[in-house]
Amino acid sequence: MALHVALIEPEIAPNTGNIARLCAATNTSLHLIEPLGFSLDDPEIRRSSVHYIDDVDLWVHASWRHFREAIARERCYYFSAHGTHELWDANLPDGAALVFGNESVGMPQRILDKHPERVYRIPMTGPVRSLNLATAV
């Protein structure tokens, strides 16, 4: 199954590098939606991706609108701590895009409000209240 991972305005190069490594290992396209909190030339992104960022089908979109022109709305599945559906309930079709917000703010509220039926969460138990972006992807 072909998948896409999209990061909205990621801020931390090592997180994005780790996600790029996962995408390289799983043949998943990676979409970065600007602005980015780092340069793609940052040594931290190369180090954390173990240089596999060169092997990723990497797309950089100038804005959310540009991303949406590349990926159809019905292919997007949003992940947020505020999701009303659990990850396990997502019936992902071939070509689905798993969309994640950034490290400090998460998924933009406008997306949560516009697509509540497509917002999923990763269930957590015990004292854990959040997951690192690279861990969640």
Short mmCIF file of C-alpha atoms in Angstrom, two decimals:
data_model
loop_
_atom_site.label_atom_id
_atom_site.label_comp_id
_atom_site.label_asym_id
_atom_site.label_seq_id
_atom_site.Cartn_x
_atom_site.Cartn_y
_atom_site.Cartn_z
CA MET A 1 0.00 0.00 0.00
CA ALA A 2 1.38 3.40 -0.97
CA LEU A 3 1.18 5.95 1.83
CA HIS A 4 2.09 9.59 2.30
CA VAL A 5 3.17 11.27 5.54
CA ALA A 6 2.65 15.03 5.74
CA LEU A 7 4.09 17.32 8.42
CA ILE A 8 2.53 20.75 8.82
CA GLU A 9 5.23 23.34 9.58
CA PRO A 10 7.63 20.98 11.39
CA GLU A 11 9.96 22.79 13.78
CA ILE A 12 12.64 20.34 14.92
CA ALA A 13 15.14 18.96 12.40
CA PRO A 14 15.94 15.70 14.27
CA ASN A 15 12.23 14.79 14.48
CA THR A 16 11.83 15.33 10.75
CA GLY A 17 15.04 13.39 10.10
CA ASN A 18 13.77 10.42 12.10
CA ILE A 19 10.47 10.53 10.20
CA ALA A 20 12.39 10.71 6.90
CA ARG A 21 14.28 7.56 7.90
CA LEU A 22 10.97 5.79 8.62
CA CYS A 23 9.62 6.94 5.24
CA ALA A 24 12.75 5.65 3.47
CA ALA A 25 12.40 2.28 5.23
CA THR A 26 8.72 1.93 4.31
CA ASN A 27 8.81 3.51 0.82
CA THR A 28 6.44 6.24 2.02
CA SER A 29 6.38 9.72 0.47
CA LEU A 30 7.17 12.56 2.88
CA HIS A 31 5.49 15.95 2.46
CA LEU A 32 6.82 18.95 4.39
CA ILE A 33 4.52 21.96 4.50
CA GLU A 34 6.32 25.28 4.95
CA PRO A 35 7.38 27.24 6.80
CA LEU A 36 9.92 24.84 8.25
CA GLY A 37 11.70 25.55 11.53
CA PHE A 38 15.03 24.48 9.99
CA SER A 39 16.85 24.25 6.69
CA LEU A 40 16.87 20.96 4.79
CA ASP A 41 20.65 21.47 4.65
CA ASP A 42 20.82 21.37 8.47
CA PRO A 43 23.36 18.71 9.56
CA GLU A 44 20.89 17.58 12.25
CA ILE A 45 18.36 16.42 9.66
CA ARG A 46 21.02 14.44 7.79
CA ARG A 47 22.37 12.91 10.99
CA SER A 48 18.95 11.92 12.39
CA SER A 49 17.86 10.46 9.05
CA VAL A 50 21.18 8.56 8.89
CA HIS A 51 21.47 10.23 5.45
CA TYR A 52 18.40 8.33 4.19
CA ILE A 53 16.70 11.65 3.51
CA ASP A 54 18.34 11.38 0.09
CA ASP A 55 16.34 8.18 -0.54
CA VAL A 56 12.92 9.60 0.37
CA ASP A 57 10.29 10.72 -2.11
CA LEU A 58 10.39 14.19 -0.53
CA TRP A 59 7.92 16.95 -1.38
CA VAL A 60 8.21 20.46 0.04
CA HIS A 61 5.04 22.53 -0.26
CA ALA A 62 5.12 26.32 0.09
CA SER A 63 1.82 26.31 2.00
CA TRP A 64 -1.16 24.23 3.13
CA ARG A 65 -2.95 25.27 -0.06
CA HIS A 66 -0.11 23.94 -2.21
CA PHE A 67 -0.18 20.65 -0.32
CA ARG A 68 -3.94 20.36 -0.84
CA GLU A 69 -3.44 20.92 -4.57
CA ALA A 70 -1.11 17.89 -4.60
CA ILE A 71 -3.13 15.60 -2.30
CA ALA A 72 -6.92 15.34 -2.53
CA ARG A 73 -8.98 16.07 0.60
CA GLU A 74 -10.50 12.59 0.68
CA ARG A 75 -7.03 11.05 0.92
CA CYS A 76 -6.13 13.01 4.10
CA TYR A 77 -6.34 11.50 7.58
CA TYR A 78 -5.40 13.88 10.39
CA PHE A 79 -3.73 12.87 13.65
CA SER A 80 -4.14 14.88 16.84
CA ALA A 81 -4.38 14.35 20.58
CA HIS A 82 -7.85 15.91 20.12
CA GLY A 83 -9.04 13.29 17.63
CA THR A 84 -12.45 11.76 18.25
CA HIS A 85 -11.60 8.45 16.56
CA GLU A 86 -8.85 6.02 17.51
CA LEU A 87 -6.05 5.20 15.11
CA TRP A 88 -7.28 1.59 14.93
CA ASP A 89 -10.59 2.77 13.44
CA ALA A 90 -8.97 4.39 10.39
CA ASN A 91 -9.71 2.46 7.21
CA LEU A 92 -6.80 3.74 5.14
CA PRO A 93 -7.10 3.37 1.37
CA ASP A 94 -4.12 3.02 -0.92
CA GLY A 95 -2.56 6.46 -1.34
CA ALA A 96 -3.78 7.79 2.02
CA ALA A 97 -1.96 10.78 3.50
CA LEU A 98 -1.32 10.71 7.25
CA VAL A 99 -1.17 14.38 8.27
CA PHE A 100 0.47 15.57 11.50
CA GLY A 101 0.72 19.02 13.07
CA ASN A 102 3.95 20.48 14.41
CA GLU A 103 5.72 19.87 17.70
CA SER A 104 4.60 22.94 19.66
CA VAL A 105 1.02 23.53 18.51
CA GLY A 106 -0.10 20.26 16.95
CA MET A 107 -2.81 20.16 14.31
CA PRO A 108 -4.13 23.62 13.41
CA GLN A 109 -7.58 24.25 14.88
CA ARG A 110 -9.00 25.19 11.47
CA ILE A 111 -8.31 21.65 10.25
CA LEU A 112 -9.76 20.06 13.39
CA ASP A 113 -12.92 22.14 12.95
CA LYS A 114 -13.26 21.53 9.22
CA HIS A 115 -12.67 17.76 9.18
CA PRO A 116 -13.71 16.31 12.59
CA GLU A 117 -14.76 13.02 11.01
CA ARG A 118 -11.19 12.52 9.72
CA VAL A 119 -9.27 13.35 12.92
CA TYR A 120 -7.74 10.37 14.70
CA ARG A 121 -5.76 9.99 17.90
CA ILE A 122 -3.26 7.47 19.16
CA PRO A 123 -4.75 5.99 22.34
CA MET A 124 -2.55 6.42 25.41
CA THR A 125 -2.89 4.99 28.89
CA GLY A 126 -1.38 5.78 32.25
CA PRO A 127 0.45 9.02 32.98
CA VAL A 128 1.57 9.65 29.37
CA ARG A 129 -0.15 12.77 28.05
CA SER A 130 1.62 13.23 24.74
CA LEU A 131 3.98 11.60 22.25
CA ASN A 132 6.94 13.10 20.42
CA LEU A 133 6.06 13.78 16.78
CA ALA A 134 8.70 11.35 15.51
CA THR A 135 7.33 8.65 17.83
CA ALA A 136 3.72 9.26 16.79
CA VAL A 137 4.40 8.94 13.06
#
